[in-house]
C-alpha cells in the first residue's frame, strides 16, 4: 500500500472528501497538447508525469506535510529560470490552466498542494545564489534555495538568514516569502516584511516584476513587494528574493526553565524583555502534555541526552539569547535565571553549557511537532495569535469542552499547546484518531469562535491556505476581504494562481461575520 | 513682508514657477457651497479659511519645510475623527475636489503641500492615544500624534517608538507611516513595514479599512497596510496607526570618532557590526564641510559645549549603542574605540560620559540640517541610497563637476554630504544662492544619472513627493511604475488624493528609462 507522510496511510483525495468546494469548471483540464507545449519550453528533467515518475516521488508534490490534503495533477513542472516560469504562466493564463506555486511544500495550512487537478509549478530546481555583499549583508537568491543551505552559505561570511524554522532543512526561501513565515526567532529579527528588500515576481500574464533591490532603504513609490509577501502564491509566482542577512552573534546561551503556571511564564517573559531585550532571540513555551509527548516518542537529540530539569512542570520555556561576548552573556543569563528563582517566578531551570547541550535543549522544542504528529494519524492544527496574557486559556477551555463532549480519548488523543509566547502566537495540535471533516469543523468552530472574543487571528504565521479559508472573516472584516478580492482580480484576472486558497466561499464570508457579531454582542451584553 | 520658513523670503507659488506641471482641469475649483458643506459636517475650529485666519498660520499649511514649494488652498480642514475624514473624502470624491493629506508637514520632498489649489486635510487635531499594552508594547494611536509626544508617553512605561527623526518634535505618526520614514535608528529598529502592525485608512470613496491589528503576527490574507506605508497619501488617508513599541535600553553610549577618509569610515562600520551588532543603534557620518557648517552656525546644544575632538578631520561619525547593563556596555564601547585606534582606522575619538555630553555629541548631527538650511535660501536636497563603499564618491564627483561648471561659489554655497552610513543612505544638501528651476534640474540630472550607474535609489527615506517625481524611473522600472498606476487607479479612480505627486509625467517616464539604458550601456561598453 502506498504510504502517506510520517508512515501513515495515504490521505484520500481532497476532491473526494471536501464538502465545501467543487472543481471550478472555468479551468481547463490538462490535455496531451498542453504537456507537449511544456516539453517544448522545458528540458526533460523539468517535467514530471505521473505515468513515468516513481509514485512516492510524484506523490510528494501532491500531499501536504500533515498528510491531510492530496490533489491530483497531470504534470509537475520544475523550471530552472525566471524566463521558464514566465513562459509557463503565460501559457496557463492564456489557456485557463490552474497552477499551484510550490516551494518546499511544508505549508501547515494545505496551501501548497493542488485541491483538484491544478498543476504544480515547483521552485525546487531554482537554487542559485545570485549575489551576496559581506559588508551590507544583502543576499539575492533564487526562490528555490533551501533555508538551511542558505544559512550554511552565509555562516562562512559570519551571517545568518533572519528567519529560523523547525522545517528549515525542507523549506525554501520563496515559500517562506510567499507565506510570510514567522518561526522561532521572529521576536529577534522581526517579520519578513521588514527584512526582505526585494522580490522578483512573475505575474499570471507573464509580466516580470523586477524588484530585487538590495537597498535597506528605498522609498521610491509603492512597496509592491509587500503585497506578495504573505499572499500565498495567489498574486504572483516569486522567482527570487533579496533579503537582509544578519550578523551571527557568537555568544549563544540556551536555557530550559520550568514554571508552575502560565501566569508565571508571562511574568518571566516580561522580566526577560526588561533584562535581556537586546540579546533575547527566542522564548518558546511548551505545556506539560507537549513535553511528555516528546519524551514518550523519544525524539530527543543527541540520543540519550538527559532531560535538563528534574521535576515535572506545568510549563516549560526554551529560551535563547545571542550576544557578542561570551563572558558578559553568561553572566547576564545566570543573573536572569537567579532572579527568576529568587522571586519565585520559576520552579527550576538550567543553562546549557556546551554546544551539545544547547542542541539537546533546543531539540525538546523543535522535535515537538513531528513527535505530536506520530501520536495520531490526523492532526488538527491551530496557529493562533492573541494578547499574551490570554494566550493559553484557549487550551484549558478546549480541553474542558472536549471532555464534556466526550471527544478526548474517543476521537482525539489530546490537546497540545505550545508556541512563540513572545510573539503572542500559540500552536494547538490535536492529533485525531478518525479522519472526519465533521469533527474538524466542530473543533475549528469552537476554537475560532473562542478567539473572536479577543479579536485574535486565525493564522499567526502559517497563512490561510486551504485549511483556514472558511474562517478568514473571523479575523478580517468584509471590507478588508473585498479589497483583497479587488487586488486578486487586478493581478490575476483569470484566477489561475493557487485557486480555492485563502478566500472563503460566499456563504462562509457571511457566516464568519455573523459569528463575530454574535460573539461581540454577547461580550458587550447588547 | 511675509516670511517663509527659516526667516527667508516667502517662496513664490509653485504654480507660478513650475514648468513641468499644469493644473489638471478635472478637479473642481472650490466654491462657497463646498465650504458651506464642510461647515455642516465639521465644528468651527476644524475649518481654516484664508480670509479669517492669521496669514502666518495659514501659510504654515501651504509651504513646505525647505521653503521650496507653496500652494494655495481655499480651505484647510482639521478633522478630529475618522468619521469626519470619511465624510470629507466622500464629498471630495463625489465632487472631484483634489485633496492633500497632511500630517506634521515636514516632508523633505514637497509631498505634503498643495501644488495648485488642492485642499489640505490635516491630521493635526487627531491626537488621541487609543490604547497601549505595556506587556506586548502594542500602541494604537491617532494619525496626528506627534512623535516626540508619543515617546514621552511611552517612556513612562519603559518603551519608545522604533523610529527617531531630527524632526521628531514636529512630525506626526500618520505622516511617518505614509512616507515610510527612516531616520537615525533604522539600523537598529528596522523599517516601518516591519514595526507597524496595523493601520486605519480611509479610501478616496470613504471606505474605512479597519486594520488596526495589535498582533505581531497575523497572516490572514494580504498585508494591505504595507501598500499604504510609503504611498505618500496617494492611496488613502491614514487616520490611525498600530505600532510595536520597543523597550528602552538604559545603558546608552554615544561616541564621536574622526577618520582620515571615507574608506576608513567603511572599515569602522564593518568592525562595529562585528563587535557591537546587538547594541549598535546609530552610525551617522558627517563630512568635514558639514561639521564646519554646524560649527559656524553655532547651533550646538547645550550652548557652549566644547567640540569633542581636537583635530580637524575629513570625516566624523556620531555613533550610539544602547544596551541593558552600563558597566558591560561601557567596556564594550571602550574596547571598540581602542581597537579602531590601535588598528589605525580612526584618527581620534571620544565617548560621552554624561547625559549632557551625550546630548551635545548628538547635537552636532541633529542640528546639521537646520544649520545647512541657514547658509543658503534655496536648499537643493538629495536623499540617495547605494552600496555603502560607493556612497560618498558622489559628493567628490558632484563637487568636481560643479567646480568645472563654475557653479560653486556663484550659484551654490557648497556640497554637504552626511547621513546614515549603516543604511547605505547619504544626504547631499546644496544650499543655493539663486532660486532657479534650471539650476535645480541640472544638478538633479547630474546626481541621479551618476546614481544610476550603481542601481541606487533616488529616494532612500524622504519619498518621491513632488520634488523627485520626474526621476522615479531612474530607480524603478516602467513595469513597476505601471503596476503602481493600476493600484492607484483601483484605490482612487478619480485621482483626488495628493495629485501631481509620486508619478512622473508621461515624457519623464520615458526620459528616465532612456537615461538608465544609456548609463547601463556605457557601463557594459555595448
PDB file of N, CA, C and O in Angstrom, chain B residues 30-60:
ATOM      1  N   UNK B  30     -12.852  75.042  -5.729  1.00  0.00           N
ATOM      2  CA  UNK B  30     -13.712  75.152  -4.548  1.00  0.00           C
ATOM      3  C   UNK B  30     -14.635  76.366  -4.665  1.00  0.00           C
ATOM      4  O   UNK B  30     -14.194  77.458  -5.042  1.00  0.00           O
ATOM      5  N   UNK B  31     -15.891  76.146  -4.302  1.00  0.00           N
ATOM      6  CA  UNK B  31     -16.856  77.245  -4.280  1.00  0.00           C
ATOM      7  C   UNK B  31     -17.403  77.398  -2.862  1.00  0.00           C
ATOM      8  O   UNK B  31     -17.180  76.544  -2.012  1.00  0.00           O
ATOM      9  N   UNK B  32     -18.151  78.454  -2.662  1.00  0.00           N
ATOM     10  CA  UNK B  32     -18.714  78.689  -1.329  1.00  0.00           C
ATOM     11  C   UNK B  32     -19.581  77.507  -0.881  1.00  0.00           C
ATOM     12  O   UNK B  32     -19.581  77.132   0.288  1.00  0.00           O
ATOM     13  N   UNK B  33     -20.302  76.914  -1.834  1.00  0.00           N
ATOM     14  CA  UNK B  33     -21.179  75.788  -1.488  1.00  0.00           C
ATOM     15  C   UNK B  33     -20.382  74.637  -0.870  1.00  0.00           C
ATOM     16  O   UNK B  33     -20.856  73.944   0.038  1.00  0.00           O
ATOM     17  N   UNK B  34     -19.165  74.435  -1.367  1.00  0.00           N
ATOM     18  CA  UNK B  34     -18.320  73.356  -0.821  1.00  0.00           C
ATOM     19  C   UNK B  34     -17.911  73.698   0.613  1.00  0.00           C
ATOM     20  O   UNK B  34     -17.947  72.844   1.506  1.00  0.00           O
ATOM     21  N   UNK B  35     -17.520  74.945   0.802  1.00  0.00           N
ATOM     22  CA  UNK B  35     -17.107  75.366   2.149  1.00  0.00           C
ATOM     23  C   UNK B  35     -18.300  75.273   3.097  1.00  0.00           C
ATOM     24  O   UNK B  35     -18.166  74.817   4.241  1.00  0.00           O
ATOM     25  N   UNK B  36     -19.462  75.633   2.603  1.00  0.00           N
ATOM     26  CA  UNK B  36     -20.683  75.507   3.423  1.00  0.00           C
ATOM     27  C   UNK B  36     -20.881  74.032   3.820  1.00  0.00           C
ATOM     28  O   UNK B  36     -21.239  73.733   4.957  1.00  0.00           O
ATOM     29  N   UNK B  37     -20.644  73.153   2.885  1.00  0.00           N
ATOM     30  CA  UNK B  37     -20.800  71.730   3.209  1.00  0.00           C
ATOM     31  C   UNK B  37     -19.835  71.328   4.329  1.00  0.00           C
ATOM     32  O   UNK B  37     -20.221  70.655   5.283  1.00  0.00           O
ATOM     33  N   UNK B  38     -18.588  71.742   4.197  1.00  0.00           N
ATOM     34  CA  UNK B  38     -17.605  71.385   5.238  1.00  0.00           C
ATOM     35  C   UNK B  38     -18.050  71.935   6.598  1.00  0.00           C
ATOM     36  O   UNK B  38     -17.898  71.280   7.628  1.00  0.00           O
ATOM     37  N   UNK B  39     -18.627  73.149   6.591  1.00  0.00           N
ATOM     38  CA  UNK B  39     -19.138  73.700   7.852  1.00  0.00           C
ATOM     39  C   UNK B  39     -20.275  72.849   8.412  1.00  0.00           C
ATOM     40  O   UNK B  39     -20.465  72.771   9.627  1.00  0.00           O
ATOM     41  N   UNK B  40     -21.014  72.203   7.534  1.00  0.00           N
ATOM     42  CA  UNK B  40     -22.152  71.392   8.012  1.00  0.00           C
ATOM     43  C   UNK B  40     -21.700  70.082   8.654  1.00  0.00           C
ATOM     44  O   UNK B  40     -22.449  69.469   9.411  1.00  0.00           O
ATOM     45  N   UNK B  41     -20.480  69.644   8.367  1.00  0.00           N
ATOM     46  CA  UNK B  41     -20.031  68.359   8.935  1.00  0.00           C
ATOM     47  C   UNK B  41     -18.908  68.503   9.954  1.00  0.00           C
ATOM     48  O   UNK B  41     -18.557  67.537  10.630  1.00  0.00           O
ATOM     49  N   UNK B  42     -18.332  69.693  10.047  1.00  0.00           N
ATOM     50  CA  UNK B  42     -17.188  69.887  10.958  1.00  0.00           C
ATOM     51  C   UNK B  42     -17.470  71.029  11.924  1.00  0.00           C
ATOM     52  O   UNK B  42     -18.146  71.991  11.562  1.00  0.00           O
ATOM     53  N   UNK B  43     -16.907  70.934  13.142  1.00  0.00           N
ATOM     54  CA  UNK B  43     -17.043  72.079  14.047  1.00  0.00           C
ATOM     55  C   UNK B  43     -16.224  73.272  13.533  1.00  0.00           C
ATOM     56  O   UNK B  43     -15.303  73.089  12.728  1.00  0.00           O
ATOM     57  N   UNK B  44     -16.569  74.435  14.021  1.00  0.00           N
ATOM     58  CA  UNK B  44     -15.958  75.694  13.566  1.00  0.00           C
ATOM     59  C   UNK B  44     -14.420  75.632  13.589  1.00  0.00           C
ATOM     60  O   UNK B  44     -13.746  76.048  12.646  1.00  0.00           O
ATOM     61  N   UNK B  45     -13.890  75.083  14.706  1.00  0.00           N
ATOM     62  CA  UNK B  45     -12.424  75.108  14.880  1.00  0.00           C
ATOM     63  C   UNK B  45     -11.706  74.117  13.953  1.00  0.00           C
ATOM     64  O   UNK B  45     -10.478  74.093  13.913  1.00  0.00           O
ATOM     65  N   UNK B  46     -12.464  73.332  13.216  1.00  0.00           N
ATOM     66  CA  UNK B  46     -11.830  72.375  12.300  1.00  0.00           C
ATOM     67  C   UNK B  46     -11.732  72.906  10.873  1.00  0.00           C
ATOM     68  O   UNK B  46     -11.327  72.180   9.963  1.00  0.00           O
ATOM     69  N   UNK B  47     -12.110  74.164  10.679  1.00  0.00           N
ATOM     70  CA  UNK B  47     -12.053  74.743   9.328  1.00  0.00           C
ATOM     71  C   UNK B  47     -11.295  76.063   9.364  1.00  0.00           C
ATOM     72  O   UNK B  47     -11.654  76.977  10.100  1.00  0.00           O
ATOM     73  N   UNK B  48     -10.222  76.120   8.613  1.00  0.00           N
ATOM     74  CA  UNK B  48      -9.496  77.392   8.481  1.00  0.00           C
ATOM     75  C   UNK B  48      -9.747  77.926   7.073  1.00  0.00           C
ATOM     76  O   UNK B  48      -9.640  77.186   6.095  1.00  0.00           O
ATOM     77  N   UNK B  49     -10.050  79.229   7.026  1.00  0.00           N
ATOM     78  CA  UNK B  49     -10.193  79.877   5.719  1.00  0.00           C
ATOM     79  C   UNK B  49      -9.195  81.017   5.651  1.00  0.00           C
ATOM     80  O   UNK B  49      -8.931  81.683   6.649  1.00  0.00           O
ATOM     81  N   UNK B  50      -8.681  81.243   4.470  1.00  0.00           N
ATOM     82  CA  UNK B  50      -7.625  82.237   4.306  1.00  0.00           C
ATOM     83  C   UNK B  50      -8.079  83.609   4.819  1.00  0.00           C
ATOM     84  O   UNK B  50      -7.301  84.322   5.463  1.00  0.00           O
ATOM     85  N   UNK B  51      -9.329  83.933   4.543  1.00  0.00           N
ATOM     86  CA  UNK B  51      -9.832  85.272   4.875  1.00  0.00           C
ATOM     87  C   UNK B  51      -9.893  85.521   6.382  1.00  0.00           C
ATOM     88  O   UNK B  51      -9.751  86.650   6.833  1.00  0.00           O
ATOM     89  N   UNK B  52     -10.072  84.462   7.168  1.00  0.00           N
ATOM     90  CA  UNK B  52     -10.318  84.685   8.597  1.00  0.00           C
ATOM     91  C   UNK B  52      -9.234  84.074   9.492  1.00  0.00           C
ATOM     92  O   UNK B  52      -9.408  83.937  10.690  1.00  0.00           O
ATOM     93  N   UNK B  53      -8.093  83.705   8.909  1.00  0.00           N
ATOM     94  CA  UNK B  53      -7.039  83.024   9.675  1.00  0.00           C
ATOM     95  C   UNK B  53      -5.768  83.881   9.628  1.00  0.00           C
ATOM     96  O   UNK B  53      -5.468  84.471   8.579  1.00  0.00           O
ATOM     97  N   UNK B  54      -5.031  83.992  10.733  1.00  0.00           N
ATOM     98  CA  UNK B  54      -3.756  84.738  10.667  1.00  0.00           C
ATOM     99  C   UNK B  54      -2.897  84.176   9.525  1.00  0.00           C
ATOM    100  O   UNK B  54      -2.751  82.962   9.389  1.00  0.00           O
ATOM    101  N   UNK B  55      -2.348  85.098   8.738  1.00  0.00           N
ATOM    102  CA  UNK B  55      -1.711  84.674   7.494  1.00  0.00           C
ATOM    103  C   UNK B  55      -0.532  83.719   7.707  1.00  0.00           C
ATOM    104  O   UNK B  55      -0.372  82.752   6.977  1.00  0.00           O
ATOM    105  N   UNK B  56       0.277  84.012   8.740  1.00  0.00           N
ATOM    106  CA  UNK B  56       1.428  83.139   9.012  1.00  0.00           C
ATOM    107  C   UNK B  56       0.980  81.720   9.307  1.00  0.00           C
ATOM    108  O   UNK B  56       1.584  80.751   8.835  1.00  0.00           O
ATOM    109  N   UNK B  57      -0.080  81.630  10.114  1.00  0.00           N
ATOM    110  CA  UNK B  57      -0.584  80.313  10.484  1.00  0.00           C
ATOM    111  C   UNK B  57      -1.117  79.595   9.247  1.00  0.00           C
ATOM    112  O   UNK B  57      -0.828  78.414   9.017  1.00  0.00           O
ATOM    113  N   UNK B  58      -1.858  80.324   8.446  1.00  0.00           N
ATOM    114  CA  UNK B  58      -2.443  79.711   7.245  1.00  0.00           C
ATOM    115  C   UNK B  58      -1.344  79.242   6.292  1.00  0.00           C
ATOM    116  O   UNK B  58      -1.386  78.135   5.763  1.00  0.00           O
ATOM    117  N   UNK B  59      -0.336  80.095   6.146  1.00  0.00           N
ATOM    118  CA  UNK B  59       0.775  79.752   5.238  1.00  0.00           C
ATOM    119  C   UNK B  59       1.548  78.520   5.703  1.00  0.00           C
ATOM    120  O   UNK B  59       2.142  77.806   4.897  1.00  0.00           O
ATOM    121  N   UNK B  60       1.546  78.294   7.006  1.00  0.00           N
ATOM    122  CA  UNK B  60       2.312  77.151   7.519  1.00  0.00           C
ATOM    123  C   UNK B  60       1.766  75.818   6.957  1.00  0.00           C
ATOM    124  O   UNK B  60       2.479  74.832   6.907  1.00  0.00           O
TER     125      UNK B  60
END
